[in-house]
CSV table of C-alpha atoms and ligand atoms in Angstrom, one decimal:
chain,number,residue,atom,x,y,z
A,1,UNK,CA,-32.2,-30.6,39.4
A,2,UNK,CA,-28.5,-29.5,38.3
A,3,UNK,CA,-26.7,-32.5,36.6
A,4,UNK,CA,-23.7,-33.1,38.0
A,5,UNK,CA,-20.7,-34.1,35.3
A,6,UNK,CA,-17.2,-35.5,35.0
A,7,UNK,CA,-14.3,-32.4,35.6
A,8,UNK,CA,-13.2,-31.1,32.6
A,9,UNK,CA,-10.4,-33.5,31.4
A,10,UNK,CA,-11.5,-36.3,33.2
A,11,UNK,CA,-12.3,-39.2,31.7
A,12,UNK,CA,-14.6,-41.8,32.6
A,13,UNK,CA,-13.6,-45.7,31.4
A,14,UNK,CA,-16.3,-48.0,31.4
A,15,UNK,CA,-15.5,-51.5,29.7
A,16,UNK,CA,-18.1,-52.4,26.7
A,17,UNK,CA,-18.8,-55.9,25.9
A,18,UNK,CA,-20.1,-55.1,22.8
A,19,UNK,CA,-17.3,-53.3,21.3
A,20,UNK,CA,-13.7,-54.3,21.9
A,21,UNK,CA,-12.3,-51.7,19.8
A,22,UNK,CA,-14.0,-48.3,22.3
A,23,UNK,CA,-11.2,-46.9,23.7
A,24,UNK,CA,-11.5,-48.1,27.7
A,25,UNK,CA,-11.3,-51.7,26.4
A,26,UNK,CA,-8.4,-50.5,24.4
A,27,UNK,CA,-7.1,-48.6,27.4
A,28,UNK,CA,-7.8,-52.0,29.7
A,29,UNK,CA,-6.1,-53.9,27.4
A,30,UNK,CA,-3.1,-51.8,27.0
A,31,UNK,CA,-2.1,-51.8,31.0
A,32,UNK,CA,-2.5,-55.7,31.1
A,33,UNK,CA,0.0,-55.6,27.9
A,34,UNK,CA,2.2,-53.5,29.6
A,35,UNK,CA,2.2,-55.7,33.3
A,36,UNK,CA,2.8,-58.5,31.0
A,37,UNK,CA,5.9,-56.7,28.9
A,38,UNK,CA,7.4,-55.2,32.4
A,39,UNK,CA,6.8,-59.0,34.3
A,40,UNK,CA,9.4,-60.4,31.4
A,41,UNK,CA,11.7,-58.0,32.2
A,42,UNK,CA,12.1,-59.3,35.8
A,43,UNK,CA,10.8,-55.4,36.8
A,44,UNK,CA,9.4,-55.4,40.3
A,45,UNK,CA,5.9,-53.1,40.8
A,46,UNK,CA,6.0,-49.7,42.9
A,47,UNK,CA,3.0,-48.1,44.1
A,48,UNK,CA,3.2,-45.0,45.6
A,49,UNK,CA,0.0,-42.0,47.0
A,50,UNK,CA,-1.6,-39.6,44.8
A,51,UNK,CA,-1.0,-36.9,47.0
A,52,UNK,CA,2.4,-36.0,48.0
A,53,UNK,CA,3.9,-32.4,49.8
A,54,UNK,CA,4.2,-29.6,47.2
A,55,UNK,CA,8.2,-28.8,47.8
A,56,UNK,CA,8.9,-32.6,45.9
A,57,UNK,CA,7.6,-32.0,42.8
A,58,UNK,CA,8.8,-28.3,42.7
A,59,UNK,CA,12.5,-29.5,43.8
A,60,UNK,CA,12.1,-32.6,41.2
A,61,UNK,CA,10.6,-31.5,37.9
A,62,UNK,CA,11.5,-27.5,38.4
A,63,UNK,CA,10.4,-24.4,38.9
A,64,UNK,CA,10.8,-23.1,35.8
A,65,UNK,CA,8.9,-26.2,34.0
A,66,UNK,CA,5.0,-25.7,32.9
A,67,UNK,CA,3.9,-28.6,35.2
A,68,UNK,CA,5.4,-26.5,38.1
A,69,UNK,CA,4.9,-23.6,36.6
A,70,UNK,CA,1.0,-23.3,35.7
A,71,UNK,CA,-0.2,-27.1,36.1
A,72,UNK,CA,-0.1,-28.3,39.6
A,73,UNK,CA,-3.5,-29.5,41.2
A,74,UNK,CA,-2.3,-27.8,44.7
A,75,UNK,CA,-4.5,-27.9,47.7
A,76,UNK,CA,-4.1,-26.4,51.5
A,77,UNK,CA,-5.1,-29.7,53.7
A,78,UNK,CA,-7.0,-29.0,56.6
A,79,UNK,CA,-3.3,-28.9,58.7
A,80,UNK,CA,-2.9,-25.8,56.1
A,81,UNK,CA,-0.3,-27.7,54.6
A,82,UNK,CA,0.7,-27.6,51.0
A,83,UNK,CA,0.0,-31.1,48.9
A,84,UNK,CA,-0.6,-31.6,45.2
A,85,UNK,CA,-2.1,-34.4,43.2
A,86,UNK,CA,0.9,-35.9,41.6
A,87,UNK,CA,1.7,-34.4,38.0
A,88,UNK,CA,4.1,-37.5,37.3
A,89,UNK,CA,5.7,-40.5,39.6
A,90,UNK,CA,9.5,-40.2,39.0
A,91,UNK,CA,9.9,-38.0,42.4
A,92,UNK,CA,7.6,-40.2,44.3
A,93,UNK,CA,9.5,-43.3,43.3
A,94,UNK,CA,12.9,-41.7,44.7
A,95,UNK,CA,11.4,-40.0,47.8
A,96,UNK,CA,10.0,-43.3,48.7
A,97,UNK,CA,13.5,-44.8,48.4
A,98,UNK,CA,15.0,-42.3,50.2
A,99,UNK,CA,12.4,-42.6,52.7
A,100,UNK,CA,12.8,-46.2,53.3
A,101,UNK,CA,17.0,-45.7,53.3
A,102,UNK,CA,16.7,-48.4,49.8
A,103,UNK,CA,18.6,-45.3,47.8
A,104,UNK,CA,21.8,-47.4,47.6
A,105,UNK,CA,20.5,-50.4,46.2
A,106,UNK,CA,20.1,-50.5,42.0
A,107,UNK,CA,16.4,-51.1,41.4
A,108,UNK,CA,14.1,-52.3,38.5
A,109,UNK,CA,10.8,-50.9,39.2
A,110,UNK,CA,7.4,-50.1,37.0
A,111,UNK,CA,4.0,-48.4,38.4
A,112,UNK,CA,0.8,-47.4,36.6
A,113,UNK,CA,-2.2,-45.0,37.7
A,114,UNK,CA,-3.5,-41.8,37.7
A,115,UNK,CA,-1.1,-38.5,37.0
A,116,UNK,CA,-3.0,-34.8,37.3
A,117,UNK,CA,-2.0,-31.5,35.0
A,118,UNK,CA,-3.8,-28.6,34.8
A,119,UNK,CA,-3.5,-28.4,31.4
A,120,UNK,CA,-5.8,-27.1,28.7
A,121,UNK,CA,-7.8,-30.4,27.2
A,122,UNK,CA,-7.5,-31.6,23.6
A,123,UNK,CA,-7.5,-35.0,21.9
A,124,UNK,CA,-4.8,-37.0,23.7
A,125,UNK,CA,-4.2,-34.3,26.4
A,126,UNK,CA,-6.1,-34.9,29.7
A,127,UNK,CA,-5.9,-33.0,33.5
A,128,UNK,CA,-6.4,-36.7,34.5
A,129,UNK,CA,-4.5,-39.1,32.7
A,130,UNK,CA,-2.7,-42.5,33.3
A,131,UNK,CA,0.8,-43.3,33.2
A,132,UNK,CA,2.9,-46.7,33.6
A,133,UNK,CA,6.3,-45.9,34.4
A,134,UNK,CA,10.0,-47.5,34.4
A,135,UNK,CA,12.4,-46.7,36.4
A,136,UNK,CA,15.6,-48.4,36.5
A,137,UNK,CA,18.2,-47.1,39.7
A,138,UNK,CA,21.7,-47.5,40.4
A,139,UNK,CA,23.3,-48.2,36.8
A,140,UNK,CA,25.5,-45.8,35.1
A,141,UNK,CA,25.2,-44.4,31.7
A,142,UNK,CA,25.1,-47.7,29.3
A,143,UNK,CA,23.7,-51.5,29.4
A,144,UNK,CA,20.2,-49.6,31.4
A,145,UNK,CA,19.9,-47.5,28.6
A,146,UNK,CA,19.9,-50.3,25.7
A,147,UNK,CA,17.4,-52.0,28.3
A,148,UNK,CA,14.8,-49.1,28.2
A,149,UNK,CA,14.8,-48.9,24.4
A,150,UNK,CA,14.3,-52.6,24.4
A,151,UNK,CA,11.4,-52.5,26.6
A,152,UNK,CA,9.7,-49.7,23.9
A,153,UNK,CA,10.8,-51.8,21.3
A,154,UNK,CA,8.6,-54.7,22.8
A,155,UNK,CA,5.8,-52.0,23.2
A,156,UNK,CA,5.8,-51.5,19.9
A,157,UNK,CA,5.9,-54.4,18.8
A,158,UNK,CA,3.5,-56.5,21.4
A,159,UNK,CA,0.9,-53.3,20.6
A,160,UNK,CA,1.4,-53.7,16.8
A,161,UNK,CA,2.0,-49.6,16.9
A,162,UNK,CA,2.3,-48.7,13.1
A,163,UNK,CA,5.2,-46.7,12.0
A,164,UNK,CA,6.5,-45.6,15.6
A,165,UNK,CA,9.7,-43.5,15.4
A,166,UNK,CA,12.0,-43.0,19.0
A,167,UNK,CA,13.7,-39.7,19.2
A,168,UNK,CA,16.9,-39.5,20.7
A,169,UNK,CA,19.5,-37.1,22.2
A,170,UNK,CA,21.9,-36.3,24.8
A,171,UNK,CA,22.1,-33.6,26.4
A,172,UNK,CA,25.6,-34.0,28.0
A,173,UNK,CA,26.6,-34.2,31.9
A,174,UNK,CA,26.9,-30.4,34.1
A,175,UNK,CA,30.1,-29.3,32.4
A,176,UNK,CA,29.1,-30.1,29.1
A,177,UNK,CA,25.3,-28.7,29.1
A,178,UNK,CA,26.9,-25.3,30.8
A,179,UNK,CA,29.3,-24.6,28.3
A,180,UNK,CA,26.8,-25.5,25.8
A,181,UNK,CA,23.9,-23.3,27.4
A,182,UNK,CA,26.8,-20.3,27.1
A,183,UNK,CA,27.5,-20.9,23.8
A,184,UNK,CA,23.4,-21.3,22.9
A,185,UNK,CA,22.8,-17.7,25.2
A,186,UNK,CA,25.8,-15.9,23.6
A,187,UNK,CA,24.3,-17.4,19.9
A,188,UNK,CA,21.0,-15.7,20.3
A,189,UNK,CA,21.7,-12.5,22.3
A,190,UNK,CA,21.6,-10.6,19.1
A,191,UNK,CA,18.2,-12.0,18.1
A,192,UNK,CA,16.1,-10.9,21.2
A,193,UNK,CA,13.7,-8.8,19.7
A,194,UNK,CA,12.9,-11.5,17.2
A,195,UNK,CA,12.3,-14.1,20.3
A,196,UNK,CA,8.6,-14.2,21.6
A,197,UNK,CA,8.3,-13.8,25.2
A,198,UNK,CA,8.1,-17.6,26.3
A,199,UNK,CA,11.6,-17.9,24.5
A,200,UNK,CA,12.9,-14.5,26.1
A,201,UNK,CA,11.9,-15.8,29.8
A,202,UNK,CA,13.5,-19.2,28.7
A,203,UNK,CA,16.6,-17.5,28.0
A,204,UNK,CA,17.4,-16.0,30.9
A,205,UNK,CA,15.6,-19.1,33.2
A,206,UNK,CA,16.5,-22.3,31.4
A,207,UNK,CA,17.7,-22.0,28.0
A,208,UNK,CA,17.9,-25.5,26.9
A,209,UNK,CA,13.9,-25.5,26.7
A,210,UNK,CA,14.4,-22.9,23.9
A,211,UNK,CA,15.9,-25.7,21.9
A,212,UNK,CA,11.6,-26.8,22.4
A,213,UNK,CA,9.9,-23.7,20.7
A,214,UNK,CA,7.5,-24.0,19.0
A,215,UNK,CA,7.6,-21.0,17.2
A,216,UNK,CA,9.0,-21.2,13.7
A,217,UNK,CA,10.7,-18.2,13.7
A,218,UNK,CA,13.1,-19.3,16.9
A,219,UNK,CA,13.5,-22.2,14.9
A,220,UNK,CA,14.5,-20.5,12.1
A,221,UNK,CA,16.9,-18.5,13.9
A,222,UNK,CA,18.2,-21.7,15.8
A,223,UNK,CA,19.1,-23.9,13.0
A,224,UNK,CA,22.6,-22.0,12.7
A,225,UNK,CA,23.4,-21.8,16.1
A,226,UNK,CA,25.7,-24.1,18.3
A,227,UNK,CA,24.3,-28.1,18.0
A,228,UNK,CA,24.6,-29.7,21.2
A,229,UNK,CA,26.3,-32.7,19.3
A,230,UNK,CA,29.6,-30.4,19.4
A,231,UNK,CA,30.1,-30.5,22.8
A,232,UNK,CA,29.4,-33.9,24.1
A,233,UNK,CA,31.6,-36.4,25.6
A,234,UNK,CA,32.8,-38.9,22.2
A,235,UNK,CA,31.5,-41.6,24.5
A,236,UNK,CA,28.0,-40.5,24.7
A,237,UNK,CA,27.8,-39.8,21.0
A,238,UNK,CA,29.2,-43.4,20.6
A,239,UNK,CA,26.6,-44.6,22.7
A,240,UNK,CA,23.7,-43.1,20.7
A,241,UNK,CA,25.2,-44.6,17.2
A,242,UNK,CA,25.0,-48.4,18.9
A,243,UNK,CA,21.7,-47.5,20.5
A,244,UNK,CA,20.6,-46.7,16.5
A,245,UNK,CA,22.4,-49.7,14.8
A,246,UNK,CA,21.2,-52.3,17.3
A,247,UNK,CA,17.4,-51.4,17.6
A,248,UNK,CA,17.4,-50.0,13.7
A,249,UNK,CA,16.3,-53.3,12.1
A,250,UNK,CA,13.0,-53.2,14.8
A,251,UNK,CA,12.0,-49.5,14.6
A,252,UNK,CA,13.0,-45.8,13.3
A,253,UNK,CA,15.7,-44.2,15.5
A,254,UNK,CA,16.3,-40.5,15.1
A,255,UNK,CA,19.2,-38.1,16.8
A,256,UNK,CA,17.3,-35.5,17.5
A,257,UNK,CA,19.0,-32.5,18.9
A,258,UNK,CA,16.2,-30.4,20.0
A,259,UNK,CA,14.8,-32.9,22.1
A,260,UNK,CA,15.4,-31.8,25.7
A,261,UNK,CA,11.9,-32.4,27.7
A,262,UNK,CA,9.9,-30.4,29.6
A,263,UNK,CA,11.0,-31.8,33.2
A,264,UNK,CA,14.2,-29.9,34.4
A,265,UNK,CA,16.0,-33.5,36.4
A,266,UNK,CA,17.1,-34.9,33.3
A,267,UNK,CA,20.7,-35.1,33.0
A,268,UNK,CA,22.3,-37.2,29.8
A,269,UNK,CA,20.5,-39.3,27.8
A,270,UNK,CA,17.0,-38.6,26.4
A,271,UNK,CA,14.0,-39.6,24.7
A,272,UNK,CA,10.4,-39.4,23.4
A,273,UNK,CA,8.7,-41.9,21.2
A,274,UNK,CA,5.9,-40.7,19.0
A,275,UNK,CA,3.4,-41.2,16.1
A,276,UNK,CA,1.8,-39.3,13.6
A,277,UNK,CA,-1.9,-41.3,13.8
A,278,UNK,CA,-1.7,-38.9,17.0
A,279,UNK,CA,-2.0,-35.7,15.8
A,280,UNK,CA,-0.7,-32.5,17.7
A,281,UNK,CA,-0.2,-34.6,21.1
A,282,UNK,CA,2.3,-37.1,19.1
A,283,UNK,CA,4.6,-38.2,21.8
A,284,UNK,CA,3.2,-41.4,23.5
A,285,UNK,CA,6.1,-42.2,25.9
A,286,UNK,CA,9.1,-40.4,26.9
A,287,UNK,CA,11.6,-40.4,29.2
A,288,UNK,CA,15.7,-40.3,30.2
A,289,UNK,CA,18.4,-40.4,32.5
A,290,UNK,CA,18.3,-38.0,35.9
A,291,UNK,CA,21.4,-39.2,38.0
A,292,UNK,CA,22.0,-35.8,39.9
A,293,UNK,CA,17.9,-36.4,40.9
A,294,UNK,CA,18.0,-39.0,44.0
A,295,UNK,CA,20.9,-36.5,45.6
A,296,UNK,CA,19.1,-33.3,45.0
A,297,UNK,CA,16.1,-34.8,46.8
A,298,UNK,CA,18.4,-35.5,50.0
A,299,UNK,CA,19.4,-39.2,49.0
A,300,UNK,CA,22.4,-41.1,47.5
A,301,UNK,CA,24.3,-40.3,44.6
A,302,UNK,CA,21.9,-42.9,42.6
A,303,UNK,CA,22.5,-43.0,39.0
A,304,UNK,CA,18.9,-43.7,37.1
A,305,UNK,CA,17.0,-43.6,33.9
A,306,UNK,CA,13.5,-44.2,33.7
A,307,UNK,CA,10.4,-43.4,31.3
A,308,UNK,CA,6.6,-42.4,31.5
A,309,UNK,CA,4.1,-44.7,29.1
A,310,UNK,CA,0.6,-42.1,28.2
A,311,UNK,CA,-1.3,-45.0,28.2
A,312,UNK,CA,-4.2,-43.2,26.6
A,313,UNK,CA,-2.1,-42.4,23.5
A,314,UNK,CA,-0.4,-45.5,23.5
A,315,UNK,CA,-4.3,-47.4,23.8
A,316,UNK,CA,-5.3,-45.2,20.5
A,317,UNK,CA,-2.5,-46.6,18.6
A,318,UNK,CA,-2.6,-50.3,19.7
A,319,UNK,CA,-4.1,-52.4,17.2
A,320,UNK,CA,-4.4,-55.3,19.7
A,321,UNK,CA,-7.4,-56.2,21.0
A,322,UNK,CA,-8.8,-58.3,24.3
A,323,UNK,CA,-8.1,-61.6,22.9
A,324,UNK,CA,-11.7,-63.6,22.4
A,325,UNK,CA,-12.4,-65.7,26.1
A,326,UNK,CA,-15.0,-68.1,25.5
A,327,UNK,CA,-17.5,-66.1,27.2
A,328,UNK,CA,-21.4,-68.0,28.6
A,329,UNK,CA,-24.7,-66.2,29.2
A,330,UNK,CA,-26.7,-67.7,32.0
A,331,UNK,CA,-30.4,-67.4,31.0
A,332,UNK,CA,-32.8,-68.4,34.8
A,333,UNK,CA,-36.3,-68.4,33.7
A,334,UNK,CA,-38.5,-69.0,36.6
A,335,UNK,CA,-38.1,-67.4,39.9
A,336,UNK,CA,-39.4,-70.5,41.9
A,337,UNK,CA,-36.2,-72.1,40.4
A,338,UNK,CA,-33.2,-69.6,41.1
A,339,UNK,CA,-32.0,-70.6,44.4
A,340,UNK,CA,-31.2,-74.2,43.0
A,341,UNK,CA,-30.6,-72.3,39.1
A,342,UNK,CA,-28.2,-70.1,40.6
A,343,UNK,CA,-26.4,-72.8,42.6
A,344,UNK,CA,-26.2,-74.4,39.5
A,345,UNK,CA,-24.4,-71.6,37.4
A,346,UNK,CA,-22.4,-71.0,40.7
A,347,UNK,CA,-20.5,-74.5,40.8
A,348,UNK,CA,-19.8,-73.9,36.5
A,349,UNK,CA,-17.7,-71.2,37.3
A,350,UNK,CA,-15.3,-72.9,39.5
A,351,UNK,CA,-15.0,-75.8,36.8
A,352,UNK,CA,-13.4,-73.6,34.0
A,353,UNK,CA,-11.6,-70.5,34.9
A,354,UNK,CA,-11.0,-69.5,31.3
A,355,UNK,CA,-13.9,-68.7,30.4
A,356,UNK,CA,-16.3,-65.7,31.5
A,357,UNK,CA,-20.0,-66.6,32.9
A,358,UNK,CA,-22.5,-64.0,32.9
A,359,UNK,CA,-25.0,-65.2,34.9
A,360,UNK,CA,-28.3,-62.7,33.8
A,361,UNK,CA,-29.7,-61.3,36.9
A,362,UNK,CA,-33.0,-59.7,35.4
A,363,UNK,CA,-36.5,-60.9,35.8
A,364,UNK,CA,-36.7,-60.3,31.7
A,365,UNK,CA,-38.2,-62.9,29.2
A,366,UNK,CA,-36.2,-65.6,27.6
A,367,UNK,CA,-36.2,-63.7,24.1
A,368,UNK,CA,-35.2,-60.3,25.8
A,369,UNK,CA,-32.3,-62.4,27.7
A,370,UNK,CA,-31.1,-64.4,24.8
A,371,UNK,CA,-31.1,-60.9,23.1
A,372,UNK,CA,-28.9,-59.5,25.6
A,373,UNK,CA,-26.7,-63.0,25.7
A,374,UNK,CA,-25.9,-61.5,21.6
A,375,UNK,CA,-25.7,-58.1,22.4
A,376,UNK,CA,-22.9,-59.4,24.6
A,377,UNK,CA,-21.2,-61.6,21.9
A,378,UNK,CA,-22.2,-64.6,23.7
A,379,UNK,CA,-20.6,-67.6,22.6
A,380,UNK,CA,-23.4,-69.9,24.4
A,381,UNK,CA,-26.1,-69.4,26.3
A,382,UNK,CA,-27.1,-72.0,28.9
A,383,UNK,CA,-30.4,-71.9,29.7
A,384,UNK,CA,-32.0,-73.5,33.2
A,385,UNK,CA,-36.1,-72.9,33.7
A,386,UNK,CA,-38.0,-75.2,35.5
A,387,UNK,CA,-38.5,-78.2,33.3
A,388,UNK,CA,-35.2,-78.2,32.9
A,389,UNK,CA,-34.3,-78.4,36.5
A,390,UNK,CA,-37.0,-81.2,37.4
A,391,UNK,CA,-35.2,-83.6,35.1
A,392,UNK,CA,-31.8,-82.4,36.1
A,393,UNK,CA,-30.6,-81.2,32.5
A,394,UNK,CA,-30.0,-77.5,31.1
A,395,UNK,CA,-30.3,-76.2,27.1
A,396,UNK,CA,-27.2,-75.4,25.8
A,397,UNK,CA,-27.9,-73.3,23.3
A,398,UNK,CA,-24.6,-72.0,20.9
A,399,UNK,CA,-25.1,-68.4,19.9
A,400,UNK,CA,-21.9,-67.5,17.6
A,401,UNK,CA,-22.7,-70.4,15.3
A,402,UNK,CA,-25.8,-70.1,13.6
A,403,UNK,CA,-26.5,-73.6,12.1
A,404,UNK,CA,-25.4,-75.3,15.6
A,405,UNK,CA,-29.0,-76.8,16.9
A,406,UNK,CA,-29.5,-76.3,20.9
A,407,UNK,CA,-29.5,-79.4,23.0
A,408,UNK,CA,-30.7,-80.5,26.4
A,409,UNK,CA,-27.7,-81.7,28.5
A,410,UNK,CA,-28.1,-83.4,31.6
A,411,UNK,CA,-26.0,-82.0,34.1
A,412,UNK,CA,-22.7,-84.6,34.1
A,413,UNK,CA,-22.7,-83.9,30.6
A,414,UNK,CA,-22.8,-80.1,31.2
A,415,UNK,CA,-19.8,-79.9,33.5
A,416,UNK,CA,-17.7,-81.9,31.0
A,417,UNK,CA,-18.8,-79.8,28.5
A,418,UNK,CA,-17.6,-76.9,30.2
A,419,UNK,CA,-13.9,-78.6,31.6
A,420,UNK,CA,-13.7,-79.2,27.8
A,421,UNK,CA,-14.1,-75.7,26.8
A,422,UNK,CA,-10.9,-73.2,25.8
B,501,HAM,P1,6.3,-36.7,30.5
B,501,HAM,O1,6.9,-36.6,29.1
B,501,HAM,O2,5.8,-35.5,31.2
B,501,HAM,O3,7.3,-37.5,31.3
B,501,HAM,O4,5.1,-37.7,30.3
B,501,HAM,C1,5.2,-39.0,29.8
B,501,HAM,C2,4.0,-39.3,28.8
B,501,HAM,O5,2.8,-39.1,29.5
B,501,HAM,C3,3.9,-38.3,27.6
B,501,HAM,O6,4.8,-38.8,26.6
B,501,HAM,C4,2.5,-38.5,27.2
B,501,HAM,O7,2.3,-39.7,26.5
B,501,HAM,C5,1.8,-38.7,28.6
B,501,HAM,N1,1.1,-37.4,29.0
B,501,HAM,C6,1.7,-36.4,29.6
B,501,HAM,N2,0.8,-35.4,29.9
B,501,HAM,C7,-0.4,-35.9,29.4
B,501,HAM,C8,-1.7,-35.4,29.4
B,501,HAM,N3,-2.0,-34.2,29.9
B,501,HAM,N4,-2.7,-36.1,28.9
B,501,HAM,C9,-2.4,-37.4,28.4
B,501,HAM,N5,-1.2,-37.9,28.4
B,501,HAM,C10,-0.2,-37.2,28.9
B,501,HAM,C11,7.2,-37.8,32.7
B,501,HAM,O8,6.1,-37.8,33.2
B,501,HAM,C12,8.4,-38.4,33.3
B,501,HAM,N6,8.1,-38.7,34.7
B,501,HAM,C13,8.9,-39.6,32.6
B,501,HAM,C14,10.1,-40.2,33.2
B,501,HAM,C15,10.1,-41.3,34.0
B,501,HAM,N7,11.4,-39.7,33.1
B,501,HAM,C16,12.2,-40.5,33.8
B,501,HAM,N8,11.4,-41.5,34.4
């Protein structure tokens, strides 16, 4: 028969016991991190469909963007209507706030799930990955802005993510970026037989993105043209230089001036953090501020600034683990005995929420049980058979500790033992 597999770029996660270090545990880990880090910022959660109408994302991140462009999992629905898997959440979160008339309120909100891009698979680039997301509505360039790099400075630091580096830039409100997109066109007229065709298209489409080639020889030629830097409000380049002195001491801050992102909403300030134990894929979050977005979508003139977490690359680089919960095997030898066994194991639970039961449920032999109880890292195993349950007493047998003997409980003992655990 054909065997069916996973889509290419999809990822199935399934948690190991053994192994705390495979890269779903990592990735489980991670998101509880990051609810964690986003609950002590007082941010509220937003969950919004997979699927949402084609026209949002291609009014919201641009035409003229690769995830429009070449990357969007587009499907006619049976009412021949055009819908796409959602590439990112940023226009969901405002089309839902539009929706529900909450577009003039200001708004601390953080979601995590699923994004789709069609986009060609390599290590740290997926078609299905997962995102958590901030979003912060309804405050002006400023005070929001030292609160999102505070929130990747926790990241980093909650994650223990080694060397991290933020990049940084501004890419100036409409007046600004138009006379600076004149002066960058007018710069590089002369060089258009040097520009490969991505760059050429760019130029005539949406020349800021040039600023994002990644060929060597536009780079070449860029590094004496006009630097955005010249024509930004003093304000803005004031802002950047107190971002960098007050998060300096925590993590490396660049001013980056070719950073401009591949999503064409964003409107001032900008961002990407990234790491080099990545590889090609180094950026792990990035983000910026899009105030002319909620407007453009048919809302209020909502001011915003928000960011996208890969948790996938951000997982790779934590070097936190699932902390160690006490964790018990329940080994039921006889069948005669389970209805009562299990009864037992049932009421433990309830006794000690902080630790994790794993009642066995296969019909296997006390040594292939107690092997799986250490295959599992185990801390104890408890063991009810019949004997045991005639006299009213289990084994507790401790599994992490070699020289600890087992010992026969009876069980008023055993649920002390167990309220007694950590
Ligand atoms: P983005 O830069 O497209 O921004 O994505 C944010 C992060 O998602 C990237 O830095 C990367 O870590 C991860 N990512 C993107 N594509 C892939 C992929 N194919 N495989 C694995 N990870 C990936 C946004 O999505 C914006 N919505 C961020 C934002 C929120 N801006 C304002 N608010």
């Amino acid at each position: 028969m054909e065997k069916i597999n996973s889509l290419t770029g999809m990822m199935d996660l399934i948690a190991n016991k053994s192994n705390k270090e495979e890269l779903p545990n990592k990735i489980f880990h991670t998101e509880k991190v990051l609810e964690s880090i986003f609950k002590n910022f007082s941010i509220s959660q937003i969950r919004t469909p997979s699927l949402e109408y084609t026209n949002l994302f291609e009014r919201s991140v641009g035409e003229t963007s690769d995830i429009v462009n070449k990357e969007l999992y587009t499907f006619l629905d049976k009412n021949e209507k055009s819908i796409t898997l959602r590439p990112e959440r940023t226009a969901s979160v405002l089309r839902s706030l539009i929706e529900k008339k909450l577009d003039g309120d200001s708004h601390k909100l953080w979601y995590l799930g699923p994004m789709w891009r069609y986009e060609r698979p390599q290590k740290g680039r997926y078609r299905q990955f997962n995102q958590a997301g901030v979003e912060i509505l309804g405050y002006e360039e400023g005070m929001a802005e030292f609160e999102i790099i505070s929130i990747i400075s926790s990241i980093n630091k909650r994650l223990k993510i080694e060397k991290p580096i933020i990049k940084i830039n501004h890419l100036g409100n409409h007046e600004t970026k138009k006379n600076f997109c004149d002066a960058l066109v007018e710069y590089l007229k002369p060089f258009q037989s040097k520009l490969e065709e991505k760059d050429l298209t760019r130029l005539n489409s949406n020349p800021l993105r040039i600023l994002d080639s990644k060929s060597s020889e536009t780079q070449e030629i860029l590094t004496n043209g006009p630097r955005i830097s010249e024509y930004l409000p003093k304000k803005s380049l004031e802002m950047m230089d107190m971002i960098v002195s007050t998060f300096s001491q925590e993590c490396e801050i660049q001013i980056d001036q070719n950073l401009v992102r591949g999503l064409d909403y964003y409107t001032g300030f900008v961002f990407e953090a990234i790491s080099s134990n990545l590889g090609a894929q180094d950026a792990y979050l990035g983000g910026g501020r899009y105030d002319n977005l909620c407007k453009h979508l048919g809302g209020k003139d909502l001011p915003a600034i928000g960011m996208a977490i890969g948790i996938e690359r951000l997982s790779l680089l934590s070097n936190v683990l699932e902390g160690d919960k006490t964790s018990i095997s329940i080994i039921i030898i006889s069948n005669n005995t389970e209805p009562k066994a299990y009864k037992i194991a049932h009421d433990l639970r309830s006794l000690n929420n902080n630790i994790n039961f794993d009642i066995q449920l296969s019909d296997g032999s006390l040594k292939s049980k107690l092997r799986r109880a250490n295959k599992d890292n185990a801390d104890y195993a408890i063991i009810i058979g019949e004997e045991e349950l005639k006299s009213n007493t289990v084994i507790v047998k401790p599994l992490s500790d070699n020289d600890s003997e087992q010992t026969t409980m009876d069980l008023n003992d055993l649920d002390n033992f167990i309220k007694n655990l950590e």
